[in-house]
Short mmCIF file of C-alpha atoms in Angstrom, two decimals:
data_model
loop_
_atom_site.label_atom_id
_atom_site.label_comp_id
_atom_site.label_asym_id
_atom_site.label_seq_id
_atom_site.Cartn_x
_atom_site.Cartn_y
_atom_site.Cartn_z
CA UNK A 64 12.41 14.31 27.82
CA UNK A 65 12.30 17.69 26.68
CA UNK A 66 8.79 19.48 25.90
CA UNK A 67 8.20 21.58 23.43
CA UNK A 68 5.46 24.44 23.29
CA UNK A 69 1.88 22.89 23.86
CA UNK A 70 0.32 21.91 20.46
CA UNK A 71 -2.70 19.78 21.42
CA UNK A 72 -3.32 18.93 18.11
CA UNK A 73 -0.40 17.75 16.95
CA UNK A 74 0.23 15.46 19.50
CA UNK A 75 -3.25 14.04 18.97
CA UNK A 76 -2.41 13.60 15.40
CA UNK A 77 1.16 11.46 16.16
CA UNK A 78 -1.10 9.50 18.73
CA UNK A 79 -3.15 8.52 15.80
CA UNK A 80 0.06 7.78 13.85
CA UNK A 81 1.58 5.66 16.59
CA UNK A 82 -2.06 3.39 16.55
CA UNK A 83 -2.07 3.68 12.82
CA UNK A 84 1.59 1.46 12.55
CA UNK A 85 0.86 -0.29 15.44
CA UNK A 86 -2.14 -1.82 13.39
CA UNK A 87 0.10 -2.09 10.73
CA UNK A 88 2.63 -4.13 12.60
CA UNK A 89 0.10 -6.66 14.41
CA UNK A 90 -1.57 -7.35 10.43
CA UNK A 91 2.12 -7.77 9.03
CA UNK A 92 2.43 -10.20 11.93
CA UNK A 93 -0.27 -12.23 11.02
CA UNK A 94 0.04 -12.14 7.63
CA UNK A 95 3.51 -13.81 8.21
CA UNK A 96 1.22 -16.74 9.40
CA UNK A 97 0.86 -18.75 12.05
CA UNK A 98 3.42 -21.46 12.15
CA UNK A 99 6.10 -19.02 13.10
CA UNK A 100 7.05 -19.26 16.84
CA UNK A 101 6.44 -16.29 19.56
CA UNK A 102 9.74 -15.67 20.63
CA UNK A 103 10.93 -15.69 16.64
CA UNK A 104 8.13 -13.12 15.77
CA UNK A 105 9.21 -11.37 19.18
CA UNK A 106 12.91 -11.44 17.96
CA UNK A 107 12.51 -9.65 14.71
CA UNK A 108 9.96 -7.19 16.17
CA UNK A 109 12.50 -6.21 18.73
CA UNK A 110 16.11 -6.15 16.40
CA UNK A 111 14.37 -4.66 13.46
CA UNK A 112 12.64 -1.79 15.64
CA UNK A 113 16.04 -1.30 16.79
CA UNK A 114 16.91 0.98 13.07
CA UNK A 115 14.38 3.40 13.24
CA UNK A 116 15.21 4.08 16.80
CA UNK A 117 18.85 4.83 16.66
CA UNK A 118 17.54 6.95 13.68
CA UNK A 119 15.90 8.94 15.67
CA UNK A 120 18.15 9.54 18.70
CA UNK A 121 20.89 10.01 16.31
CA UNK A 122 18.87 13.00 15.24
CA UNK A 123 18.09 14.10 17.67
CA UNK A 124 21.47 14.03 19.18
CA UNK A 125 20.36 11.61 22.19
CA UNK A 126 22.35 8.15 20.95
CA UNK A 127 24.98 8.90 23.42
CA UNK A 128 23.51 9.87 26.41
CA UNK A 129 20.99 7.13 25.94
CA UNK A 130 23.51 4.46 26.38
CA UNK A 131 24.04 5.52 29.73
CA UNK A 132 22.09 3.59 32.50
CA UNK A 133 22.31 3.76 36.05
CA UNK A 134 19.86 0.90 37.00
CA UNK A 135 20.47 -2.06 34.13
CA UNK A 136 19.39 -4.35 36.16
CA UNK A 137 15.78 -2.77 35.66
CA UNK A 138 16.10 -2.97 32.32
CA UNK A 139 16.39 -6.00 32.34
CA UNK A 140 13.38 -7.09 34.07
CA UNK A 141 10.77 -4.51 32.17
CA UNK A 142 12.75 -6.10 29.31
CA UNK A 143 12.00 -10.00 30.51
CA UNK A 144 8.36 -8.72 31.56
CA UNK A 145 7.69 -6.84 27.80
CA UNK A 146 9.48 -9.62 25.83
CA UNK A 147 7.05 -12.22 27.67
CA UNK A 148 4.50 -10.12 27.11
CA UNK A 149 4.96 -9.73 23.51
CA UNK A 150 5.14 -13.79 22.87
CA UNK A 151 1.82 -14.18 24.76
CA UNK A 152 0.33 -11.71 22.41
CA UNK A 153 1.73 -12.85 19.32
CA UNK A 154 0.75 -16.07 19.83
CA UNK A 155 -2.41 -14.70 20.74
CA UNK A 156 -2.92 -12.53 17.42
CA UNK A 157 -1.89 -15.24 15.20
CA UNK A 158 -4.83 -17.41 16.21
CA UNK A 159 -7.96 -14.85 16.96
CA UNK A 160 -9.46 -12.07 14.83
CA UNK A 161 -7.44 -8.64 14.67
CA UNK A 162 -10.06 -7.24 16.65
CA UNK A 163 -10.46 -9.64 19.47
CA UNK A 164 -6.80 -9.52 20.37
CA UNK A 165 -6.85 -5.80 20.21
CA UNK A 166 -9.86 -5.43 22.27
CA UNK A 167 -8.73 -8.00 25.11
CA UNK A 168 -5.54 -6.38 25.11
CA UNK A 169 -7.16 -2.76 26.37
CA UNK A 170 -7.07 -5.13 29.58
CA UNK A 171 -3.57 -4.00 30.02
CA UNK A 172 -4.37 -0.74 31.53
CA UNK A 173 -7.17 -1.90 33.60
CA UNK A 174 -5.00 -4.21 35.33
CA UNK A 175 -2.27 -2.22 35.49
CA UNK A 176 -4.74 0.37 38.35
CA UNK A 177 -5.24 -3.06 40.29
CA UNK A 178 -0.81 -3.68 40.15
CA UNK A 179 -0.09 -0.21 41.40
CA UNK A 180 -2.35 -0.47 44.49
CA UNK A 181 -1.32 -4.29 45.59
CA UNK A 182 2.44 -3.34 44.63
CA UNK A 183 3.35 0.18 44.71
CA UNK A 184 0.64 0.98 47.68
CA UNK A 185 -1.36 3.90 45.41
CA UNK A 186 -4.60 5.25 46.81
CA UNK A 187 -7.52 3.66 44.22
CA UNK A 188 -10.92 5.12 45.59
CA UNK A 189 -14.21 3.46 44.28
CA UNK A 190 -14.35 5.79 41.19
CA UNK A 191 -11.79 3.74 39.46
CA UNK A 192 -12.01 0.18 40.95
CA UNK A 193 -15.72 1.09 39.89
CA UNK A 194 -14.59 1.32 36.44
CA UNK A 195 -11.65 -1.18 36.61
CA UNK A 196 -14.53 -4.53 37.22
CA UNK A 197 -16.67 -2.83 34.61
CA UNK A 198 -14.00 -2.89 32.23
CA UNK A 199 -12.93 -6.34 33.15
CA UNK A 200 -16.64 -7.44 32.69
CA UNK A 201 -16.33 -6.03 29.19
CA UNK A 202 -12.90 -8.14 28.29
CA UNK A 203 -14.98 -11.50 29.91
CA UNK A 204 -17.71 -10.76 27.31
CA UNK A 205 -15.12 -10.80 24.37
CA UNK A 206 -13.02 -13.53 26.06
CA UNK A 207 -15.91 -15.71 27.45
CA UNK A 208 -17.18 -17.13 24.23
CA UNK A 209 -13.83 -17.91 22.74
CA UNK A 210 -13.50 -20.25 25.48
CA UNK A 211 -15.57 -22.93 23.89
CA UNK A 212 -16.68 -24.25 27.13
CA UNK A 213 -19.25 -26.50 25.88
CA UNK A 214 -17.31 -27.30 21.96
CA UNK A 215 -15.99 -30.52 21.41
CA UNK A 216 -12.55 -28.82 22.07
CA UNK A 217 -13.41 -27.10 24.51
CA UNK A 218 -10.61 -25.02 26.33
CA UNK A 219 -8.25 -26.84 23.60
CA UNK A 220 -9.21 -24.73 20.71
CA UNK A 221 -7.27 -22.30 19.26
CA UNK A 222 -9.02 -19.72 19.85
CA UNK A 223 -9.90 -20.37 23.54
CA UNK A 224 -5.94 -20.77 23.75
CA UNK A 225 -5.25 -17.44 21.56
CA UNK A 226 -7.95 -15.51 24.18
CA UNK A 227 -6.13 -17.15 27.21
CA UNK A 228 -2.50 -15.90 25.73
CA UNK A 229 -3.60 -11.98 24.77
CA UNK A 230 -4.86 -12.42 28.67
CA UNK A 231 -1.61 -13.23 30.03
CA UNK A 232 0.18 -10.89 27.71
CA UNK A 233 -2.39 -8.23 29.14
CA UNK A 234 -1.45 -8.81 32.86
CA UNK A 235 2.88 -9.25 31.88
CA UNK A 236 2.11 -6.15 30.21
CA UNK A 237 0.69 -4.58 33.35
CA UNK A 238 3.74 -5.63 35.29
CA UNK A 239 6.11 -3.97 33.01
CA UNK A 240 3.54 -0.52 32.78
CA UNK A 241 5.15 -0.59 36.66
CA UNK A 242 8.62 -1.21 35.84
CA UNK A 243 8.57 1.23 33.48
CA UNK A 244 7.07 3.97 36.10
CA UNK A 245 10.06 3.08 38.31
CA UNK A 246 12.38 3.62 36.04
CA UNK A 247 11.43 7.00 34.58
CA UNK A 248 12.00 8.32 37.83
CA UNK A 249 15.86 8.20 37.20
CA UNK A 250 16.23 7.11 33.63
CA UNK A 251 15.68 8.84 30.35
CA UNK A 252 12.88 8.01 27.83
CA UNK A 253 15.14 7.85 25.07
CA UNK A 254 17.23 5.07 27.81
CA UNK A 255 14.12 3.22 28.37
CA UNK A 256 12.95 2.75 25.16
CA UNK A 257 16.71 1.94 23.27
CA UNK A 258 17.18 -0.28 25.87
CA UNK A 259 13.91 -2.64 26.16
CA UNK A 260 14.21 -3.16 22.35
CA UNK A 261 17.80 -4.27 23.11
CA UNK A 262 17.15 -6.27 25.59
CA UNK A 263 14.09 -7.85 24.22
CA UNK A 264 15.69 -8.66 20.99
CA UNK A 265 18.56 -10.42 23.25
CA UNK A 266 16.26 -12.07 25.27
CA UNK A 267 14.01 -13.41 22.43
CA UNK A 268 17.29 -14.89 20.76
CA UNK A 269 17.45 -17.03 23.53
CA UNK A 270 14.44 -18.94 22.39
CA UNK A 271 16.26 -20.17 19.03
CA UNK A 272 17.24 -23.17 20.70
CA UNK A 273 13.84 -24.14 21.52
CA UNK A 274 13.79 -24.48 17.46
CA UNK A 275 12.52 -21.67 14.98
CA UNK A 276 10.47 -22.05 11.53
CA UNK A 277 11.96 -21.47 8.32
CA UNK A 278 10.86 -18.66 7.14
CA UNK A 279 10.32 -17.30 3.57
CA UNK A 280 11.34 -14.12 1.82
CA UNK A 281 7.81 -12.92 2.45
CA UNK A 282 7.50 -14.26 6.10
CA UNK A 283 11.07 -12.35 6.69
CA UNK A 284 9.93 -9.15 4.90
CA UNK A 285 6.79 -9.40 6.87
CA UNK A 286 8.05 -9.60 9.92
CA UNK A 287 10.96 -7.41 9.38
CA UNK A 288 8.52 -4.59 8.35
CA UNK A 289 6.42 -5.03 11.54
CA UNK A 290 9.86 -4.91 13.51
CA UNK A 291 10.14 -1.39 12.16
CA UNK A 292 6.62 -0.14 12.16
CA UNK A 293 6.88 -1.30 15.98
CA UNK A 294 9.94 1.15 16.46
CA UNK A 295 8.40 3.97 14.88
CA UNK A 296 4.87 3.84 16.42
CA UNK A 297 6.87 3.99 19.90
CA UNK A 298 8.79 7.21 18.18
CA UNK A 299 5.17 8.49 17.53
CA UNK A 300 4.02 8.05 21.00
CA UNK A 301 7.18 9.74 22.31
CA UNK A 302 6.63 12.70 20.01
CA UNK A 303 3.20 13.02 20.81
CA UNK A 304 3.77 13.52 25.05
CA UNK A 305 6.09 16.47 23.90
CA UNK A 306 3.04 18.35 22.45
CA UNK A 307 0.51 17.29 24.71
CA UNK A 308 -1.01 15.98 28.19
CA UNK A 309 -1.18 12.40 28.47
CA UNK A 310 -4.95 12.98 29.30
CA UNK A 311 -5.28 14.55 25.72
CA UNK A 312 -4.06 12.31 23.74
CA UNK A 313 -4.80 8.79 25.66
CA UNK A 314 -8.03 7.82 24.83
CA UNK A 315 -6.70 8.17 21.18
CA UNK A 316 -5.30 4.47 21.78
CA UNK A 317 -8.63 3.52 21.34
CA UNK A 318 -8.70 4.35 17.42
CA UNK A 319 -7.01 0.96 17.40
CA UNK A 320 -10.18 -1.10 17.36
CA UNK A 321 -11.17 0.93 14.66
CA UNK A 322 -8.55 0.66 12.45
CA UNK A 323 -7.92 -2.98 13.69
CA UNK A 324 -11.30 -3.97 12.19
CA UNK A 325 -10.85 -2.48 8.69
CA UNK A 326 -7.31 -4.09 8.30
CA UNK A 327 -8.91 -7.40 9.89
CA UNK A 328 -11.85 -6.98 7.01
CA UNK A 329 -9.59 -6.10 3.80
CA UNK A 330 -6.75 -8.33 4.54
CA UNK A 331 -8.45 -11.49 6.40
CA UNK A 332 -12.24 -11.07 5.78
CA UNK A 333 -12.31 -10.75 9.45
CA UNK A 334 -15.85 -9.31 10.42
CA UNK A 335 -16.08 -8.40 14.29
CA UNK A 336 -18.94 -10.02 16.35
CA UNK A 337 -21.40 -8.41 18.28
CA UNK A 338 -19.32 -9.66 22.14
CA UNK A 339 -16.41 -8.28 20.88
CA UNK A 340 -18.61 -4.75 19.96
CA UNK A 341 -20.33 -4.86 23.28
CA UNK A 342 -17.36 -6.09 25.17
CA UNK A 343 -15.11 -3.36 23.10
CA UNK A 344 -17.61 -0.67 23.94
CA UNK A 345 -17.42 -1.20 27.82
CA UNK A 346 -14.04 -1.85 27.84
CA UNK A 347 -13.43 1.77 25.99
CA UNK A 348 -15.59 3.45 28.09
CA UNK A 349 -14.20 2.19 31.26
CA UNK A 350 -10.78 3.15 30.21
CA UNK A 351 -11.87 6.80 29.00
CA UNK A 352 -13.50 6.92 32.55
CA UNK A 353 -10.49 5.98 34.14
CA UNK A 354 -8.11 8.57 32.20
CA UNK A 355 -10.30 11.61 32.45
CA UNK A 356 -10.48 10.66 36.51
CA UNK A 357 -6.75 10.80 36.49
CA UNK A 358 -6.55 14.08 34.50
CA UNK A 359 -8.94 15.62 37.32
CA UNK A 360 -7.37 14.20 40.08
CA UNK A 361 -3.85 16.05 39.12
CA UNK A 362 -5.50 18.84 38.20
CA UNK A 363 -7.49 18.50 41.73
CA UNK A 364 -3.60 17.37 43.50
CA UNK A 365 -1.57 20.50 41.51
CA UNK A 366 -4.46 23.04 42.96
CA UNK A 367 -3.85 21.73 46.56
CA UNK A 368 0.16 21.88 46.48
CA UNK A 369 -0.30 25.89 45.07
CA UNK A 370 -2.54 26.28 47.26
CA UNK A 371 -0.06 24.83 50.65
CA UNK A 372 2.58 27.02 49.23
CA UNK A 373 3.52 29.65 51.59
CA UNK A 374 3.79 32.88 50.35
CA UNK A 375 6.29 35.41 50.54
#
């Protein structure tokens, strides 16, 4: 990916952008309504945030070179590991409040720090598994009561189940954080994204013979319009690392819970309880910890390798 000149700003303000349609998509999602199976919703997110995408490579004059892969096979698997991960969550935000599933899924990145030191050996000191548990302690206080341990449907209820399903969509999400950091070692960002929303919408289709819903003009619309707010919230995120640091513009994502309670209060009457405040406010501030440690630890790691240079 190319960069252009640093403009902090603006790639704070696509950030915001990117979290403002991703809101969007998740409310058209559940507006659609809840009989409509995972891999369906996952289907039309996918295909549909296919057209905005080739848009923009067209554009930008990157459509050919994206369709050039070296290592398919890994695009498959992030794809199988996102499409998965997008059921879970779907099913997920179809049955909880907009702002639970938002706030359990900040998980993702948590558990992604515990992934790359069991799989990909990286040094974690006790700064960030410090702030990892802490974080985690925040998604069991949001998760924990949706459980409906001692209900009459106990672990049955759709909620406990929705909690359980953003959970597992949080750790397949993880899983493909890592693919995705293998492959941008030899593939193109334009590559990787084209291709998982090819692959996931391929993948997805599979599930129509496990038998899909009948859907009306306004369930189609809905989730044909979340389809394409999907593809061009991940065009704002790629436009926003041109301008600036990841460390900049990160803890941006967090605007989500935000935004993700006013939709949830217009459009479902959804009012956020005070776990999912608490639990949301630990699990932010673990995750803010977390990315300012990494932005001083490359500043700390780019210091030492100018500093080992010989010079001439």
């Amino acid at each position: 990916m190319a960069f252009a000149d640093p403009n902090p700003l603006r790639g704070i303000v696509l950030k915001v952008c990117s979290v403002t349609v991703f809101v969007a998509m998740q409310a058209c999602i559940k507006l659609a309504g809840s009989g409509i199976p995972p891999g369906q919703i996952s289907f039309h997110r996918s295909a549909f945030a296919i057209v905005p995408i080739i848009i923009y490579l067209s554009w930008r004059g990157e459509l050919r070179s994206a369709m050039h892969t070296d290592n398919p096979f890994g695009h498959i698997k992030r794809g199988l590991l996102g499409v998965c991960a997008m059921g879970a969550g779907f099913y997920g935000l179809v049955h909880l409040p907009l702002p639970d599933a938002i706030a359990i899924g900040y998980a993702m990145p948590l558990i992604a720090v515990v992934f790359a030191a069991v799989f990909l050996k990286e040094t974690v000191r006790l700064y960030r598994w410090t702030a990892v548990v802490v974080g985690l302690v925040g998604v069991m206080i949001i998760t924990v009561p949706k459980l409906s341990l001692f209900g009459e449907e106990g672990l049955g209820s759709d909620a406990a189940i929705g909690a359980l399903a953003v959970l597992v969509s949080a750790i397949l999400g993880a899983g493909a954080m890592l693919q995705v950091r293998q492959l941008v070692r030899e593939e193109k960002t334009a590559t990787i994204v084209l291709f998982f929303s090819l692959t996931a919408a391929l993948l997805s289709a599979v599930t129509w013979f496990f038998g899909w819903a009948d859907l009306s003009w306004t369930a189609l619309g809905l989730l044909a319009l979340a389809g394409f707010f999907g593809g061009l919230g991940q065009i704002f995120l790629t436009e926003s690392y041109r301008f600036a640091d990841v460390s900049t513009i990160a803890p941006f994502e967090y605007c989500s819970i935000i935004l993700g309670s006013i939709a949830a209060y217009i459009l479902f009457s959804e009012v956020p309880t005070v776990t999912t405040l608490i639990g949301a406010a630990i699990v932010v501030a673990a995750g803010i910890f977390i990315i300012l440690r990494e932005h001083r630890l490359g500043l700390e790691r780019r210091a030492a390798r100018k500093a080992s240079t010989p010079q001439g």
